[in-house]
Coordinates of C-alpha atoms in Angstrom, one line a residue:
M1 CA 0.0 0.0 0.0
R2 CA 1.4 3.4 -1.0
P3 CA 2.1 5.6 2.0
T4 CA 0.0 8.8 2.4
Q5 CA 1.8 11.9 1.4
N6 CA 2.0 14.7 4.0
T7 CA 0.9 17.9 2.4
G8 CA 1.1 20.1 5.4
G9 CA -1.9 19.1 7.4
T10 CA -1.8 17.9 11.0
A11 CA -3.3 14.8 12.4
G12 CA -7.1 14.8 12.1
T13 CA -7.0 18.0 10.1
P14 CA -7.4 18.2 6.3
P15 CA -4.3 19.5 4.6
H16 CA -4.3 23.3 3.8
R17 CA -3.8 23.3 0.1
P18 CA -2.9 26.6 -1.7
D19 CA -5.8 26.1 -4.1
S20 CA -8.4 25.3 -1.4
P21 CA -11.4 27.5 -1.1
D22 CA -10.2 28.8 2.3
N23 CA -7.0 30.2 0.7
S24 CA -8.4 31.1 -2.7
P25 CA -7.4 34.5 -4.2
T26 CA -11.1 35.5 -4.0
R27 CA -11.2 34.8 -0.2
Q28 CA -7.9 36.7 0.3
T29 CA -9.3 39.7 -1.5
I30 CA -12.4 39.6 0.6
L31 CA -10.3 39.4 3.8
R32 CA -8.2 42.3 2.7
A33 CA -11.3 44.4 1.8
T34 CA -12.9 43.5 5.2
K35 CA -9.7 44.6 6.9
W36 CA -9.7 48.0 5.2
F37 CA -13.4 48.6 5.0
P38 CA -13.7 50.2 8.5
W39 CA -11.1 52.8 7.5
L40 CA -12.9 53.6 4.3
V41 CA -16.1 54.1 6.3
L42 CA -14.1 56.4 8.7
L43 CA -12.6 58.4 5.8
C44 CA -16.0 59.0 4.2
G45 CA -17.5 59.8 7.6
C46 CA -14.8 62.4 8.1
L47 CA -15.6 63.9 4.7
V48 CA -19.4 64.0 5.4
L49 CA -18.9 65.7 8.8
S50 CA -16.3 68.1 7.3
L51 CA -18.8 69.3 4.7
N52 CA -21.7 69.3 7.2
L53 CA -20.0 71.3 9.9
G54 CA -17.6 73.3 7.8
V55 CA -20.5 74.9 5.9
R56 CA -22.8 75.1 8.9
Q57 CA -20.4 76.8 11.2
S58 CA -19.6 79.5 8.6
L59 CA -23.1 80.7 8.2
G60 CA -22.8 83.3 11.0
L61 CA -20.3 85.2 8.8
F62 CA -23.1 86.3 6.6
I63 CA -25.2 87.8 9.3
P64 CA -23.5 91.3 9.4
D65 CA -24.0 91.8 5.6
M66 CA -27.5 90.5 5.7
L67 CA -28.4 92.7 8.6
T68 CA -27.2 95.7 6.6
D69 CA -28.9 94.7 3.3
T70 CA -32.2 93.7 4.8
G71 CA -32.6 96.0 7.8
W72 CA -33.9 93.1 9.9
T73 CA -33.0 92.9 13.6
A74 CA -30.4 90.7 15.3
T75 CA -33.4 88.9 17.0
T76 CA -34.7 87.9 13.5
F77 CA -31.4 86.2 12.6
G78 CA -31.0 84.8 16.1
L79 CA -34.5 83.2 15.8
A80 CA -33.7 81.8 12.3
F81 CA -30.6 80.1 13.7
A82 CA -32.4 79.0 16.8
I83 CA -35.0 77.3 14.6
Q84 CA -32.2 75.8 12.6
N85 CA -30.7 74.3 15.7
L86 CA -34.0 73.1 16.9
M87 CA -34.8 71.4 13.6
W88 CA -31.3 69.9 13.6
G89 CA -32.2 68.4 16.9
I90 CA -35.6 67.2 15.9
S91 CA -34.4 65.7 12.6
A92 CA -31.3 64.0 14.2
P93 CA -33.2 61.2 16.1
I94 CA -35.6 60.7 13.2
A95 CA -32.6 60.4 10.8
G96 CA -30.9 58.1 13.2
A97 CA -33.9 55.8 13.3
L98 CA -34.2 55.9 9.5
A99 CA -30.5 55.0 9.2
D100 CA -30.9 52.2 11.7
R101 CA -33.9 50.9 9.8
F102 CA -33.2 51.6 6.1
G103 CA -29.4 52.3 6.0
T104 CA -27.0 55.2 6.3
T105 CA -26.6 55.8 2.6
R106 CA -30.2 56.6 1.8
T107 CA -30.5 58.9 4.8
L108 CA -27.4 60.9 4.0
I109 CA -28.5 61.4 0.3
V110 CA -31.9 62.8 1.3
G111 CA -30.3 65.0 3.9
A112 CA -27.7 66.4 1.5
F113 CA -30.4 67.4 -1.0
I114 CA -32.4 69.2 1.8
Y115 CA -29.2 70.9 3.1
A116 CA -28.2 72.2 -0.4
L117 CA -31.8 73.5 -1.1
G118 CA -31.8 75.4 2.2
L119 CA -28.4 77.0 1.6
Y120 CA -29.4 78.2 -1.9
L121 CA -32.8 79.6 -0.8
M122 CA -31.3 81.3 2.3
G123 CA -29.5 83.7 0.1
T124 CA -32.7 84.6 -1.8
S125 CA -34.9 85.2 1.2
T126 CA -36.9 88.4 1.0
S127 CA -38.7 88.3 4.3
P128 CA -38.1 87.1 7.9
G129 CA -40.6 84.3 7.3
E130 CA -38.6 83.0 4.3
L131 CA -35.4 83.3 6.3
H132 CA -36.9 81.2 9.1
M133 CA -38.1 78.6 6.6
T134 CA -34.8 78.4 4.7
A135 CA -32.0 79.1 7.1
G136 CA -34.1 77.6 9.9
V137 CA -36.2 74.7 8.8
L138 CA -34.5 73.4 5.7
I139 CA -30.9 73.9 6.7
G140 CA -31.6 72.6 10.2
T141 CA -33.3 69.4 8.8
G142 CA -30.5 68.9 6.3
V143 CA -27.7 69.3 8.9
G144 CA -29.5 67.0 11.3
A145 CA -29.8 64.2 8.7
T146 CA -26.1 64.4 7.8
S147 CA -24.6 64.9 11.2
F148 CA -23.1 63.0 14.1
P149 CA -25.8 60.5 15.0
V150 CA -26.0 59.0 11.5
V151 CA -22.3 59.1 10.8
L152 CA -20.9 58.1 14.1
A153 CA -23.3 55.2 14.4
A154 CA -22.1 53.9 11.1
I155 CA -18.5 54.2 12.2
S156 CA -19.1 52.6 15.6
R157 CA -20.6 49.5 14.0
V158 CA -17.5 48.7 12.0
F159 CA -14.9 49.2 14.7
S160 CA -14.2 46.9 17.6
P161 CA -14.8 48.4 21.1
A162 CA -11.0 48.7 21.6
K163 CA -10.7 51.0 18.6
R164 CA -14.1 52.6 18.7
S165 CA -13.4 55.6 20.9
F166 CA -10.3 56.7 18.9
A167 CA -12.2 56.2 15.6
L168 CA -15.1 58.4 16.9
G169 CA -12.5 61.1 17.8
L170 CA -11.0 60.9 14.3
A171 CA -14.4 61.3 12.8
S172 CA -15.3 64.3 15.0
A173 CA -12.0 65.9 14.0
G174 CA -13.0 65.6 10.4
G175 CA -15.7 68.1 11.0
S176 CA -13.1 70.5 12.4
V177 CA -11.0 70.3 9.3
G178 CA -14.1 71.4 7.3
Q179 CA -14.6 74.4 9.7
F180 CA -10.9 75.3 9.4
V181 CA -11.1 75.4 5.6
M182 CA -14.6 76.7 5.1
A183 CA -14.6 79.7 7.5
P184 CA -11.9 81.7 5.7
T185 CA -13.0 80.4 2.3
S186 CA -16.6 81.5 2.9
Q187 CA -15.4 84.9 4.1
A188 CA -13.2 85.4 1.1
L189 CA -16.0 84.4 -1.3
N190 CA -18.5 86.7 0.5
S191 CA -16.1 89.6 0.3
S192 CA -15.6 89.2 -3.4
M193 CA -19.0 87.8 -4.6
G194 CA -21.6 88.6 -2.0
Y195 CA -23.5 86.3 0.2
V196 CA -26.1 85.3 -2.4
T197 CA -23.5 83.8 -4.8
T198 CA -21.4 82.4 -1.9
L199 CA -24.4 80.5 -0.5
T200 CA -25.1 79.1 -3.9
I201 CA -21.5 77.8 -4.1
L202 CA -21.8 76.3 -0.6
A203 CA -25.0 74.5 -1.7
A204 CA -23.0 72.9 -4.5
I205 CA -20.2 72.0 -2.2
S206 CA -22.6 70.3 0.3
M207 CA -23.7 67.9 -2.4
L208 CA -20.3 66.2 -2.2
I209 CA -21.8 64.4 0.8
I210 CA -23.6 62.1 -1.7
P211 CA -20.7 60.2 -3.2
A212 CA -19.2 59.8 0.3
A213 CA -22.5 58.3 1.5
F214 CA -22.2 55.3 -0.7
A215 CA -19.4 53.8 1.4
M216 CA -21.5 54.1 4.5
N217 CA -24.2 51.5 3.6
G218 CA -24.7 49.8 7.0
K219 CA -27.7 49.7 9.3
A220 CA -28.4 48.4 12.7
E221 CA -29.2 44.8 11.7
A222 CA -25.9 44.4 9.7
N223 CA -22.8 44.6 11.8
S224 CA -19.4 44.4 10.2
P225 CA -17.3 41.3 10.9
N226 CA -14.8 43.7 12.6
A227 CA -17.3 44.8 15.1
T228 CA -18.6 43.2 18.3
P229 CA -22.2 42.0 17.8
D230 CA -24.6 43.8 20.1
M231 CA -26.9 41.5 22.0
G232 CA -29.2 44.4 23.1
P233 CA -33.0 44.8 22.9
Q234 CA -34.8 43.9 19.8
G235 CA -36.4 46.9 18.2
L236 CA -36.1 50.7 18.4
I237 CA -38.9 51.0 20.9
A238 CA -37.3 48.5 23.3
A239 CA -33.9 50.3 23.0
F240 CA -35.5 53.6 23.7
H241 CA -37.3 52.3 26.8
E242 CA -34.1 50.7 28.1
A243 CA -32.3 54.1 27.8
R244 CA -35.2 56.1 29.2
K245 CA -35.0 54.1 32.4
H246 CA -31.3 54.7 32.8
R247 CA -30.4 57.7 35.0
G248 CA -27.1 58.2 33.1
F249 CA -28.9 58.7 29.9
A250 CA -30.9 61.6 31.4
L251 CA -27.7 63.2 32.7
L252 CA -26.0 62.9 29.3
N253 CA -29.0 64.7 27.8
A254 CA -28.6 67.5 30.4
G255 CA -24.9 67.8 29.8
F256 CA -25.2 67.9 26.0
F257 CA -27.9 70.7 26.3
V258 CA -25.1 72.8 27.7
C259 CA -22.7 71.9 24.9
G260 CA -25.3 73.0 22.3
F261 CA -25.8 76.3 24.1
H262 CA -22.1 77.1 24.2
I263 CA -21.5 76.3 20.5
A264 CA -24.6 78.2 19.2
V265 CA -23.7 81.3 21.1
I266 CA -20.2 81.4 19.7
A267 CA -20.9 80.1 16.1
T268 CA -23.9 82.4 15.6
H269 CA -22.9 85.6 17.4
L270 CA -19.1 85.8 17.4
P271 CA -19.0 87.7 14.1
T272 CA -21.5 90.3 15.4
F273 CA -19.7 90.5 18.8
T274 CA -16.4 91.0 17.0
E275 CA -17.8 94.0 15.0
L276 CA -19.3 95.3 18.2
C277 CA -15.8 95.4 19.6
G278 CA -14.7 97.5 16.6
L279 CA -12.6 94.8 15.1
P280 CA -12.4 93.8 11.4
R281 CA -14.7 91.0 10.1
S282 CA -11.7 89.0 9.1
V283 CA -11.0 88.5 12.9
A284 CA -14.2 86.6 13.3
A285 CA -13.4 84.4 10.2
E286 CA -9.9 83.7 11.6
G287 CA -11.5 82.9 15.0
L288 CA -13.9 80.4 13.5
A289 CA -11.0 78.8 11.6
L290 CA -8.9 78.6 14.7
I291 CA -11.8 76.8 16.5
G292 CA -11.8 74.2 13.7
L293 CA -8.0 73.9 13.8
F294 CA -7.7 73.4 17.5
N295 CA -10.7 71.2 17.7
I296 CA -8.8 68.7 15.6
V297 CA -6.4 68.3 18.5
G298 CA -9.2 68.4 21.1
T299 CA -11.3 65.7 19.5
L300 CA -8.4 63.4 18.8
T301 CA -7.2 63.9 22.4
A302 CA -10.7 63.3 23.8
G303 CA -11.1 60.1 21.7
W304 CA -7.8 58.8 22.9
A305 CA -8.5 59.7 26.5
G306 CA -11.9 58.1 26.3
G307 CA -10.3 54.8 25.5
K308 CA -8.0 55.0 28.6
W309 CA -10.0 56.7 31.4
P310 CA -13.7 56.9 32.3
K311 CA -15.4 59.1 29.8
K312 CA -17.7 60.8 32.3
Y313 CA -14.7 62.3 34.1
A314 CA -13.3 63.5 30.8
L315 CA -16.6 65.2 30.0
S316 CA -16.6 66.9 33.4
F317 CA -13.1 68.3 32.8
V318 CA -14.1 69.6 29.3
Y319 CA -17.2 71.5 30.6
G320 CA -15.3 72.9 33.6
M321 CA -12.5 74.2 31.4
R322 CA -15.1 75.8 29.1
A323 CA -16.5 77.8 32.1
L324 CA -13.0 78.8 33.1
V325 CA -12.1 80.0 29.5
I326 CA -15.2 82.1 29.2
I327 CA -14.6 83.7 32.6
V328 CA -11.1 84.7 31.6
F329 CA -12.5 86.0 28.3
I330 CA -15.1 88.2 30.0
F331 CA -12.5 90.1 32.0
S332 CA -10.0 90.3 29.2
P333 CA -9.6 93.4 26.9
K334 CA -11.3 92.7 23.6
T335 CA -8.5 92.9 21.1
S336 CA -7.8 90.8 18.0
E337 CA -5.4 88.7 19.9
T338 CA -7.9 88.1 22.7
I339 CA -10.6 87.0 20.2
L340 CA -8.1 84.6 18.5
L341 CA -6.8 83.2 21.8
F342 CA -10.4 82.7 23.1
S343 CA -11.3 80.9 19.8
A344 CA -8.2 78.6 20.0
S345 CA -9.0 77.7 23.6
M346 CA -12.6 77.0 23.0
G347 CA -11.7 75.1 19.8
A348 CA -9.7 72.7 21.9
L349 CA -12.9 72.0 23.9
W350 CA -15.4 72.5 21.0
L351 CA -16.4 69.0 19.8
S352 CA -14.3 67.0 22.3
T353 CA -17.6 66.2 24.0
V354 CA -18.8 64.3 20.9
P355 CA -16.6 61.2 20.9
L356 CA -16.9 61.0 24.7
T357 CA -20.7 61.3 24.8
S358 CA -21.3 59.0 21.8
G359 CA -18.7 56.6 23.1
L360 CA -20.4 56.5 26.5
I361 CA -23.7 55.7 24.9
A362 CA -22.2 52.9 22.8
Q363 CA -20.3 51.6 25.9
V364 CA -23.4 51.5 28.1
F365 CA -26.1 50.5 25.6
G366 CA -24.2 48.9 22.8
P367 CA -23.7 50.1 19.2
R368 CA -26.7 48.6 17.6
Y369 CA -29.2 51.4 18.0
M370 CA -26.6 54.1 18.7
A371 CA -27.8 56.3 15.8
T372 CA -31.3 56.5 17.5
L373 CA -30.0 57.0 21.0
F374 CA -27.4 59.5 20.2
G375 CA -30.0 61.2 18.0
I376 CA -32.1 61.7 21.1
V377 CA -29.2 63.1 23.0
M378 CA -28.5 65.3 20.0
L379 CA -32.0 66.7 20.3
S380 CA -31.1 67.9 23.8
H381 CA -28.0 69.5 22.4
Q382 CA -29.9 71.3 19.8
I383 CA -32.6 72.5 22.2
G384 CA -29.7 74.1 24.1
A385 CA -28.4 75.5 20.8
F386 CA -31.9 77.0 20.1
F387 CA -31.7 79.0 23.4
G388 CA -28.1 79.9 22.8
A389 CA -28.7 81.3 19.3
W390 CA -32.1 83.0 20.2
M391 CA -31.0 84.4 23.6
G392 CA -27.8 85.9 22.1
G393 CA -29.8 88.0 19.6
L394 CA -32.5 88.9 22.1
V395 CA -30.1 89.9 24.9
F396 CA -28.1 92.0 22.4
D397 CA -31.2 93.8 21.1
L398 CA -32.5 94.5 24.7
T399 CA -29.2 95.5 26.3
G400 CA -26.8 96.3 23.5
S401 CA -24.3 93.7 25.0
F402 CA -23.7 90.0 25.0
D403 CA -22.5 90.0 28.7
G404 CA -25.7 88.3 30.0
V405 CA -25.2 85.4 27.5
W406 CA -21.5 85.0 28.5
W407 CA -22.4 84.7 32.2
A408 CA -25.2 82.2 31.4
S409 CA -22.6 80.1 29.5
V410 CA -20.3 80.1 32.6
A411 CA -23.1 78.9 34.9
L412 CA -24.2 76.2 32.5
G413 CA -20.6 75.0 32.1
V414 CA -20.2 74.5 35.9
F415 CA -23.6 72.7 35.9
A416 CA -22.5 70.3 33.1
A417 CA -19.1 69.7 34.9
L418 CA -21.0 68.5 37.9
V419 CA -23.9 66.6 36.3
H420 CA -21.6 64.0 34.6
L421 CA -19.9 62.8 37.8
P422 CA -22.7 60.5 39.1
I423 CA -23.3 58.7 35.7
D424 CA -23.2 54.9 36.0
D425 CA -21.0 54.0 33.0
K426 CA -21.1 50.2 33.4
E427 CA -22.3 48.1 30.5
L428 CA -25.9 47.0 30.7
R429 CA -25.0 43.7 29.3
K430 CA -22.1 41.7 28.1
T431 CA -21.7 41.6 24.4
A432 CA -21.1 38.4 22.5
T433 CA -17.6 37.7 21.3
A434 CA -17.1 38.4 17.6

């Protein structure tokens, strides 16, 4: 009898042949694609957030010119941006639920069309009512449908828990790159072409979200092989009720309300405040750009820190530092250097709350319905932004100063620093091993 030839297998194990299905070129290609797919999703997510936030955070630069051309009050524009922030918040959980149910790609495409339409029509508004509908309702809905809940949920599903916090930090930093680029670009275009043409160009730029959306085709029921499957509740309603009963979820909502208030006050009213101080408009554009630049460092640091230390303590630190920075700014002379230093300092703390807050939600409740749950927290953020944008304009019209809003920002920062400390950040369940 001819002896059996050893082809590399071990006892009891079929030999591993080079041409076997397990080692075929097709399988190796699939494995390589699976390995790099999360990074492709992350790259496209960074692009979407860069376009989303870069354009959105530049809109306040058009308010001084529109105030002059239209003769409307600061309260009118403050209300328009307040409606925008509120619609952003309302649309975010709806978009998150749609992304969980029907997929991220479809949700982002629809959101991009609404966003672009709102930007174009904002420049042609001829009455406060039209401004509230375009700059408020349409842009707010478009921003909410293409923002953090939808994008970060897609990213969290394709990364393992060990890498998730840092990946979320990278994605959040992508939005800052957009702000760093778009703020001075928007100001330059506005100075040479006027706000009507500039808003049309921004509308076209926002449509670049659509090609990036095609790489982000996941939904809640379809986790990547690289992610840890979530064994959480079945169905959005069950996931919502589970979160609603958790005290930490309510505290996260309270803290993110403060984040929205801070960001809306600065993004909406910094250009007007800068002019009130007798400084050139370019200082406000440079300030917004610095916020974006320093936020890159802040979000990356927050994402890294969230993977090493309890996220709730990092959030308390961020909000406490915001309150301190604003206090120093209130008592400082208002020069170009002060505005830029304040912008850089706040930039380092700007969106550093996002990877920590979203990461905490994924840590406690699992990633499966994160788009919906983070969307609900985002609604709280945008309610805070509503009051920040609206109160800024109202306080200025009533008092001729923004001092009242700055002090309110300090008090809320201290509140948020305290409210995160008692959050129970333990996992509600153990996830299955991938």
